[in-house]
Short mmCIF file of C-alpha atoms in Angstrom, two decimals:
data_model
loop_
_atom_site.label_atom_id
_atom_site.label_comp_id
_atom_site.label_asym_id
_atom_site.label_seq_id
_atom_site.Cartn_x
_atom_site.Cartn_y
_atom_site.Cartn_z
CA MET A 1 -31.36 -73.09 73.79
CA SER A 2 -28.78 -71.40 71.41
CA ILE A 3 -27.32 -68.25 72.26
CA PHE A 4 -29.17 -66.73 69.08
CA GLU A 5 -32.77 -67.99 70.76
CA ARG A 6 -32.24 -65.90 73.82
CA TYR A 7 -32.74 -62.91 71.46
CA GLY A 8 -35.57 -63.88 69.99
CA CYS A 9 -33.90 -65.29 66.68
CA LYS A 10 -35.54 -68.59 65.59
CA GLN A 11 -32.68 -71.95 65.15
CA VAL A 12 -31.01 -72.30 62.35
CA ILE A 13 -30.20 -75.50 60.28
CA ASN A 14 -27.17 -73.95 57.70
CA ALA A 15 -27.27 -76.50 54.53
CA SER A 16 -26.71 -74.16 51.91
CA GLY A 17 -23.53 -73.14 52.68
CA LYS A 18 -20.69 -70.77 53.92
CA MET A 19 -23.42 -68.41 53.43
CA THR A 20 -22.88 -64.35 55.16
CA ALA A 21 -26.48 -64.06 55.18
CA LEU A 22 -27.22 -67.45 57.55
CA GLY A 23 -23.35 -66.23 59.72
CA ALA A 24 -20.63 -67.81 57.38
CA SER A 25 -18.92 -70.51 59.81
CA ALA A 26 -19.37 -71.64 62.89
CA VAL A 27 -15.54 -71.36 64.42
CA HIS A 28 -13.63 -74.47 66.34
CA LYS A 29 -13.50 -73.60 69.70
CA ASP A 30 -9.22 -72.84 69.72
CA VAL A 31 -11.01 -69.72 67.27
CA ALA A 32 -13.56 -68.81 69.10
CA ALA A 33 -11.06 -69.19 72.79
CA ALA A 34 -8.80 -66.54 70.85
CA VAL A 35 -11.32 -64.39 69.92
CA ALA A 36 -12.53 -64.35 73.83
CA GLU A 37 -8.85 -63.84 74.55
CA ALA A 38 -8.52 -60.52 72.56
CA ALA A 39 -11.66 -59.21 73.16
CA MET A 40 -10.75 -58.84 76.91
CA ASP A 41 -7.36 -56.88 76.14
CA TYR A 42 -6.05 -53.96 74.48
CA VAL A 43 -3.33 -53.54 71.59
CA ASP A 44 -2.18 -50.71 69.69
CA ILE A 45 -4.36 -51.45 66.50
CA SER A 46 -1.61 -49.89 63.71
CA GLU A 47 0.74 -52.43 65.37
CA LEU A 48 -1.30 -55.56 64.99
CA MET A 49 -2.36 -54.55 61.77
CA VAL A 50 1.12 -55.16 60.09
CA GLN A 51 1.95 -57.67 62.73
CA ALA A 52 -0.94 -59.48 60.53
CA GLY A 53 -0.10 -58.31 57.25
CA LYS A 54 2.60 -60.47 57.99
CA VAL A 55 1.48 -63.70 59.31
CA ILE A 56 -1.25 -63.08 56.17
CA ALA A 57 2.30 -63.55 53.98
CA GLU A 58 3.20 -66.12 55.73
CA VAL A 59 0.45 -68.71 54.91
CA THR A 60 0.12 -67.53 51.45
CA GLY A 61 3.19 -66.90 49.98
CA ALA A 62 2.48 -62.91 49.67
CA GLU A 63 4.91 -60.09 50.25
CA ASP A 64 2.40 -58.70 52.58
CA GLY A 65 -1.25 -58.33 53.74
CA CYS A 66 -3.82 -56.53 55.57
CA PRO A 67 -6.59 -57.57 57.47
CA THR A 68 -10.52 -56.77 56.57
CA THR A 69 -14.16 -57.13 57.66
CA GLY A 70 -14.61 -59.54 54.97
CA ALA A 71 -14.20 -59.91 50.93
CA ALA A 72 -16.30 -57.39 49.76
CA GLY A 73 -14.63 -54.91 52.06
CA GLY A 74 -11.36 -56.16 50.64
CA ILE A 75 -12.73 -55.23 47.23
CA ALA A 76 -13.51 -51.76 48.16
CA ILE A 77 -10.15 -51.19 50.24
CA SER A 78 -8.04 -52.72 47.28
CA VAL A 79 -9.64 -50.33 44.66
CA ALA A 80 -8.95 -47.15 47.19
CA ALA A 81 -5.59 -48.09 47.36
CA VAL A 82 -4.74 -48.73 43.68
CA ILE A 83 -6.50 -45.46 43.33
CA ALA A 84 -5.00 -43.48 46.21
CA GLY A 85 -2.36 -45.32 47.19
CA THR A 86 -0.73 -44.07 50.64
CA SER A 87 -1.55 -40.12 49.69
CA LEU A 88 -3.29 -39.21 52.83
CA SER A 89 -5.04 -36.33 50.58
CA LEU A 90 -6.17 -38.37 48.10
CA ILE A 91 -6.97 -41.09 50.47
CA GLU A 92 -9.41 -38.79 52.10
CA ARG A 93 -11.09 -37.90 48.96
CA ILE A 94 -12.17 -41.96 48.07
CA PRO A 95 -14.68 -42.48 46.79
CA LEU A 96 -14.52 -39.02 44.71
CA THR A 97 -12.06 -39.73 42.36
CA ASP A 98 -12.78 -37.23 39.20
CA GLY A 99 -9.48 -36.86 37.53
CA LEU A 100 -7.83 -39.65 38.83
CA ARG A 101 -6.81 -42.80 37.32
CA ASN A 102 -10.04 -44.56 38.80
CA GLU A 103 -11.28 -46.79 36.08
CA ILE A 104 -11.35 -50.60 36.88
CA VAL A 105 -11.82 -52.88 33.46
CA ILE A 106 -13.93 -56.10 34.37
CA GLN A 107 -15.30 -58.41 32.19
CA LYS A 108 -19.26 -58.17 31.94
CA GLY A 109 -20.49 -61.68 32.97
CA HIS A 110 -18.13 -61.10 36.47
CA SER A 111 -20.59 -57.97 36.97
CA VAL A 112 -22.86 -60.01 39.52
CA HIS A 113 -24.53 -59.93 42.47
CA PHE A 114 -23.12 -61.90 45.73
CA GLY A 115 -25.31 -60.04 48.72
CA ALA A 116 -24.62 -56.92 47.05
CA SER A 117 -23.18 -56.19 43.86
CA ILE A 118 -19.47 -55.90 43.10
CA PRO A 119 -19.75 -52.22 40.65
CA GLN A 120 -20.95 -50.96 43.78
CA MET A 121 -17.93 -52.19 46.01
CA ILE A 122 -15.84 -50.67 43.08
CA ALA A 123 -17.63 -47.65 43.53
CA ILE A 124 -16.95 -47.44 47.63
CA GLY A 125 -13.90 -47.70 47.00
CA GLY A 126 -13.76 -44.67 43.78
CA GLY A 127 -13.81 -47.00 41.20
CA LYS A 128 -15.31 -46.34 37.72
CA VAL A 129 -16.55 -49.44 36.43
CA VAL A 130 -15.60 -50.21 32.86
CA GLU A 131 -17.43 -53.63 31.50
CA VAL A 132 -16.18 -55.22 28.64
CA GLY A 133 -17.43 -57.85 26.36
CA GLN A 134 -20.97 -59.55 26.71
CA ALA A 135 -22.56 -61.48 29.38
CA ASN A 136 -21.72 -64.39 28.11
CA HIS A 137 -18.70 -63.70 25.60
CA VAL A 138 -15.44 -61.74 26.16
CA GLU A 139 -12.23 -62.01 24.29
CA LYS A 140 -9.03 -60.79 25.08
CA ASP A 141 -8.98 -57.70 22.91
CA HIS A 142 -12.19 -56.57 24.62
CA ILE A 143 -9.96 -56.50 27.90
CA ALA A 144 -7.04 -54.89 26.84
CA GLU A 145 -8.41 -52.85 24.44
CA ALA A 146 -10.32 -51.42 27.32
CA VAL A 147 -7.41 -50.19 28.92
CA THR A 148 -6.25 -46.60 29.02
CA ASP A 149 -4.73 -44.33 30.82
CA LYS A 150 -7.17 -43.80 33.30
CA THR A 151 -7.35 -47.67 34.39
CA ALA A 152 -6.13 -48.28 37.78
CA ALA A 153 -6.50 -51.90 37.19
CA LEU A 154 -8.22 -54.66 36.12
CA LEU A 155 -10.80 -57.10 38.18
CA TYR A 156 -11.45 -61.01 37.95
CA VAL A 157 -13.94 -62.50 40.19
CA LYS A 158 -13.86 -66.00 40.69
CA SER A 159 -17.22 -67.39 42.16
CA HIS A 160 -19.86 -69.40 41.68
CA HIS A 161 -22.15 -66.66 40.96
CA ALA A 162 -19.62 -65.28 37.72
CA VAL A 163 -20.82 -66.83 34.15
CA GLN A 164 -18.67 -70.28 34.14
CA LYS A 165 -18.57 -70.00 30.51
CA GLY A 166 -17.28 -67.26 27.92
CA MET A 167 -14.66 -65.78 30.22
CA GLN A 168 -11.13 -65.07 30.11
CA SER A 169 -9.19 -66.86 32.46
CA ILE A 170 -7.19 -65.37 35.06
CA GLU A 171 -4.04 -66.30 33.29
CA THR A 172 -4.89 -64.00 30.72
CA MET A 173 -6.30 -60.62 33.04
CA ALA A 174 -2.18 -61.55 34.29
CA ALA A 175 -0.72 -61.71 31.25
CA ILE A 176 -2.62 -58.36 30.16
CA ALA A 177 -1.66 -57.01 33.54
CA LYS A 178 1.18 -57.27 33.36
CA ASP A 179 2.34 -56.13 29.65
CA LYS A 180 -0.24 -52.98 30.16
CA GLY A 181 1.77 -52.74 33.85
CA ILE A 182 -1.25 -52.19 36.03
CA PRO A 183 -2.61 -54.46 38.80
CA LEU A 184 -4.72 -57.74 38.49
CA ILE A 185 -7.33 -57.46 41.76
CA VAL A 186 -8.93 -60.98 42.04
CA ASP A 187 -11.91 -61.38 44.22
CA ALA A 188 -11.14 -65.28 45.36
CA ALA A 189 -13.66 -64.80 48.37
CA ALA A 190 -14.72 -68.40 48.74
CA GLU A 191 -11.60 -70.02 47.75
CA GLU A 192 -10.05 -72.46 49.72
CA ASP A 193 -6.79 -72.46 48.38
CA PHE A 194 -4.57 -68.96 49.73
CA ARG A 195 -1.68 -69.44 47.52
CA LYS A 196 -2.72 -70.11 44.12
CA TYR A 197 -3.18 -66.67 42.96
CA ILE A 198 0.04 -65.39 44.62
CA ALA A 199 1.86 -68.16 42.95
CA MET A 200 0.50 -67.12 39.53
CA GLY A 201 1.66 -63.57 39.95
CA VAL A 202 -1.12 -61.67 40.57
CA GLU A 203 -0.68 -58.42 42.95
CA ILE A 204 -3.61 -58.30 44.88
CA VAL A 205 -6.04 -60.77 46.06
CA VAL A 206 -9.20 -61.05 48.24
CA TYR A 207 -10.15 -63.61 50.28
CA SER A 208 -13.27 -64.08 52.62
CA GLY A 209 -11.82 -65.06 56.40
CA GLY A 210 -15.18 -66.63 57.33
CA LYS A 211 -16.11 -68.83 54.75
CA ALA A 212 -13.85 -71.06 53.69
CA LEU A 213 -10.97 -70.42 56.21
CA GLU A 214 -13.81 -70.73 59.27
CA GLY A 215 -13.02 -67.98 60.88
CA PRO A 216 -14.87 -65.96 62.59
CA THR A 217 -16.55 -62.90 60.21
CA SER A 218 -13.44 -61.23 58.89
CA GLY A 219 -11.64 -60.97 55.29
CA PHE A 220 -7.55 -60.25 53.89
CA ILE A 221 -6.04 -58.78 51.47
CA CYS A 222 -2.63 -60.33 50.20
CA GLY A 223 -0.63 -59.75 47.55
CA ARG A 224 2.48 -57.37 46.18
CA ALA A 225 4.35 -55.16 49.45
CA ASP A 226 3.56 -51.28 48.59
CA LEU A 227 0.03 -51.88 47.59
CA MET A 228 -0.65 -54.02 50.47
CA VAL A 229 1.03 -51.00 52.48
CA ALA A 230 -1.08 -48.49 50.45
CA CYS A 231 -4.34 -51.16 51.31
CA ARG A 232 -3.86 -50.71 55.26
CA ALA A 233 -3.66 -46.71 54.80
CA GLN A 234 -6.97 -46.92 53.78
CA TYR A 235 -8.09 -46.99 57.12
CA LYS A 236 -7.43 -43.51 57.74
CA GLY A 237 -10.57 -42.86 54.99
CA VAL A 238 -12.87 -45.45 53.63
CA GLY A 239 -11.94 -48.29 55.05
CA ARG A 240 -12.42 -46.49 58.68
CA PRO A 241 -16.61 -47.37 58.40
CA MET A 242 -15.69 -51.18 58.19
CA LYS A 243 -12.54 -51.42 60.06
CA ILE A 244 -11.71 -54.63 62.16
CA GLY A 245 -11.72 -54.98 65.39
CA LYS A 246 -8.60 -56.83 67.60
CA GLU A 247 -10.94 -59.69 68.25
CA GLY A 248 -11.95 -60.28 64.37
CA ILE A 249 -7.94 -60.15 63.49
CA ILE A 250 -6.69 -62.24 66.26
CA GLY A 251 -9.57 -64.80 64.93
CA LEU A 252 -8.70 -64.53 61.42
CA LEU A 253 -5.12 -64.93 62.32
CA THR A 254 -5.68 -68.18 64.89
CA ALA A 255 -8.02 -69.57 61.95
CA LEU A 256 -4.56 -69.14 59.36
CA ARG A 257 -2.35 -70.88 61.66
CA ARG A 258 -4.21 -73.73 61.78
CA TYR A 259 -5.65 -73.82 58.48
CA ASP A 260 -3.17 -76.33 57.01
CA ASN A 261 -3.43 -78.48 60.15
CA ARG A 262 -7.16 -78.85 59.97
CA PRO A 263 -8.18 -82.72 59.09
CA ASP A 264 -9.62 -83.45 55.60
CA GLU A 265 -13.05 -83.71 56.15
CA SER A 266 -13.93 -84.05 52.48
CA GLN A 267 -14.38 -87.56 52.26
CA GLN A 268 -17.26 -88.16 55.56
CA GLN A 269 -19.00 -85.01 54.17
CA ARG A 270 -19.36 -86.77 51.18
CA GLU A 271 -20.70 -89.56 52.85
CA ARG A 272 -22.87 -87.90 55.39
CA MET A 273 -24.73 -86.59 51.28
CA GLU A 274 -24.70 -90.00 50.12
CA TRP A 275 -26.94 -91.55 53.29
CA LEU A 276 -29.38 -87.98 52.96
CA ILE A 277 -30.00 -89.66 49.41
CA ALA A 278 -30.50 -93.18 50.23
CA GLU A 279 -32.98 -92.04 53.21
CA LEU A 280 -34.84 -90.12 50.44
CA LYS A 281 -34.74 -92.16 47.49
CA ASP A 282 -38.40 -93.72 48.69
CA VAL A 283 -39.34 -90.51 48.81
CA PRO A 284 -42.34 -89.64 46.02
CA GLY A 285 -41.14 -87.20 43.55
CA VAL A 286 -37.57 -86.53 44.86
CA LYS A 287 -34.66 -88.02 43.03
CA GLY A 288 -31.17 -87.04 44.54
CA ALA A 289 -27.34 -87.46 43.13
CA ILE A 290 -23.88 -86.11 44.18
CA THR A 291 -23.17 -82.64 42.78
CA GLN A 292 -19.86 -80.85 42.89
CA ASP A 293 -19.28 -77.23 43.47
CA GLU A 294 -20.40 -74.97 40.42
CA ALA A 295 -16.99 -73.47 40.44
CA GLY A 296 -15.27 -76.69 40.57
CA ARG A 297 -13.68 -76.90 44.27
CA ALA A 298 -13.42 -80.18 46.15
CA ILE A 299 -16.89 -80.06 47.61
CA TYR A 300 -19.48 -82.18 46.90
CA ARG A 301 -23.75 -81.78 47.79
CA ALA A 302 -26.31 -83.93 47.87
CA GLN A 303 -29.16 -82.53 44.49
CA LEU A 304 -32.42 -82.88 45.50
CA THR A 305 -34.68 -82.95 41.85
CA ILE A 306 -38.17 -82.33 43.51
CA ASP A 307 -40.93 -83.13 40.85
CA ALA A 308 -43.99 -81.50 41.60
CA LYS A 309 -46.64 -83.69 40.59
CA ALA A 310 -45.46 -86.62 42.03
CA ALA A 311 -44.29 -84.90 45.32
CA GLY A 312 -47.31 -82.67 45.98
CA LYS A 313 -45.58 -79.48 45.89
CA THR A 314 -43.14 -77.25 44.29
CA ALA A 315 -39.76 -76.82 44.99
CA TYR A 316 -40.66 -73.34 46.11
CA GLU A 317 -43.29 -74.53 48.38
CA LEU A 318 -40.86 -77.05 49.84
CA ILE A 319 -38.02 -74.66 50.43
CA LYS A 320 -40.86 -72.11 52.11
CA GLU A 321 -41.77 -75.09 54.43
CA LEU A 322 -38.02 -75.89 55.69
CA GLU A 323 -37.60 -72.27 56.27
CA SER A 324 -40.56 -71.98 58.11
CA GLY A 325 -40.33 -74.80 59.72
CA SER A 326 -38.45 -75.48 63.66
CA PRO A 327 -35.52 -75.82 63.95
CA ALA A 328 -35.46 -73.68 59.82
CA VAL A 329 -34.07 -74.86 57.49
CA TYR A 330 -32.14 -73.47 55.04
CA THR A 331 -31.16 -75.50 51.87
CA ARG A 332 -29.20 -74.19 48.60
CA ASN A 333 -31.57 -72.49 46.34
CA HIS A 334 -29.35 -71.48 42.86
CA TYR A 335 -31.30 -74.15 40.62
CA SER A 336 -34.99 -73.84 42.57
CA ASN A 337 -36.39 -72.67 39.33
CA LEU A 338 -35.69 -75.81 37.39
CA GLY A 339 -37.27 -77.97 40.28
CA ILE A 340 -33.49 -78.58 42.33
CA ILE A 341 -32.26 -77.79 45.95
CA SER A 342 -29.14 -78.90 47.00
CA VAL A 343 -27.27 -79.39 50.46
CA ASP A 344 -24.53 -78.10 51.18
CA PRO A 345 -22.51 -80.68 53.95
CA ARG A 346 -19.63 -78.16 55.26
CA PRO A 347 -21.82 -75.59 57.47
CA LEU A 348 -24.12 -78.63 59.14
CA LEU A 349 -23.38 -79.64 62.87
CA GLU A 350 -23.48 -83.28 63.82
CA GLY A 351 -26.39 -85.31 62.71
CA GLN A 352 -28.35 -82.21 61.44
CA GLU A 353 -28.29 -84.30 57.94
CA ARG A 354 -31.21 -86.51 60.25
CA VAL A 355 -33.41 -83.65 60.85
CA ILE A 356 -33.03 -82.68 57.30
CA ALA A 357 -34.43 -86.21 55.78
CA GLN A 358 -36.72 -86.27 58.73
CA ARG A 359 -38.09 -82.81 57.85
CA ILE A 360 -38.40 -83.39 53.90
CA LYS A 361 -40.41 -86.54 54.71
CA GLU A 362 -42.57 -84.98 57.27
CA ILE A 363 -43.49 -82.07 54.92
CA LEU A 364 -43.63 -83.98 51.51
CA GLN A 365 -45.33 -87.01 52.90
CA ALA A 366 -48.17 -85.40 54.88
#
């Protein structure tokens, strides 16, 4: 029995991805041990925050860093930082920023919902959202012409949730930000390359600590030194209700330290998905294929297209039965309206692809 089942929760097989709603990641034993050790001791949190910034900087190539509760908190804190800086009186005003330089320019196709809405995270940090262009088409001039003396920053969302075509690139936004003398904030929550955007000259980059990094529930901001000092200063204001504790910080730093030395499991993961597809090839109404992540990451999933007439069930019905079973199997369902469900190999524990194959067979062959 798992620790969650002891408290009345159902057992879950996460085939969806590094999803916050399913607990994001199952951490390595070294990370878990570090979290436990930190939980049983004391530290000056302000000192730990500064030292954490140094480790984040070392790993990312940034000038400094700031730990957070997650990427969502990181967006709010970053926005507050570009508006209030280190002024305590302004920090204590957030999110009430009328009269301040508070506009955050974002492409309309990036104004998305990721479990909460990007505009709400901006608003929590005191930002006034300025959406530019259309949902499927943004030109450079849309962004440049939206920048005024009220603009605090530009925001770019690197995510599969965002519109993937018709948007301007990070490079274009970085050039506009530099030309206008304002920071660019990049929400790179689920990205795996922690150096890429800093190397491009981006001033503020926000990551999740519990997704690609496979740390505990946490996140971090990295970037220009003065802006990272301002980010940490927000814990005297809007950052207080989203503060990260000593355990989360140490778990995050431990995951960062071991990130470059992790074994590359991509080939093994792909082979597991190929096995799953082969195992289901004779199930009526199921057609399998390997597909790459929508945002271009080196993640290869098993895509299962369900022919409702041949299978006897729609993709929606299959999803519902998988989730209501024991254990509950959660697949990746962004394209379920097209009859497609996907299996993400990254969060699967050993042998769980076999359980998934068996459950699908049981449901569709019943």
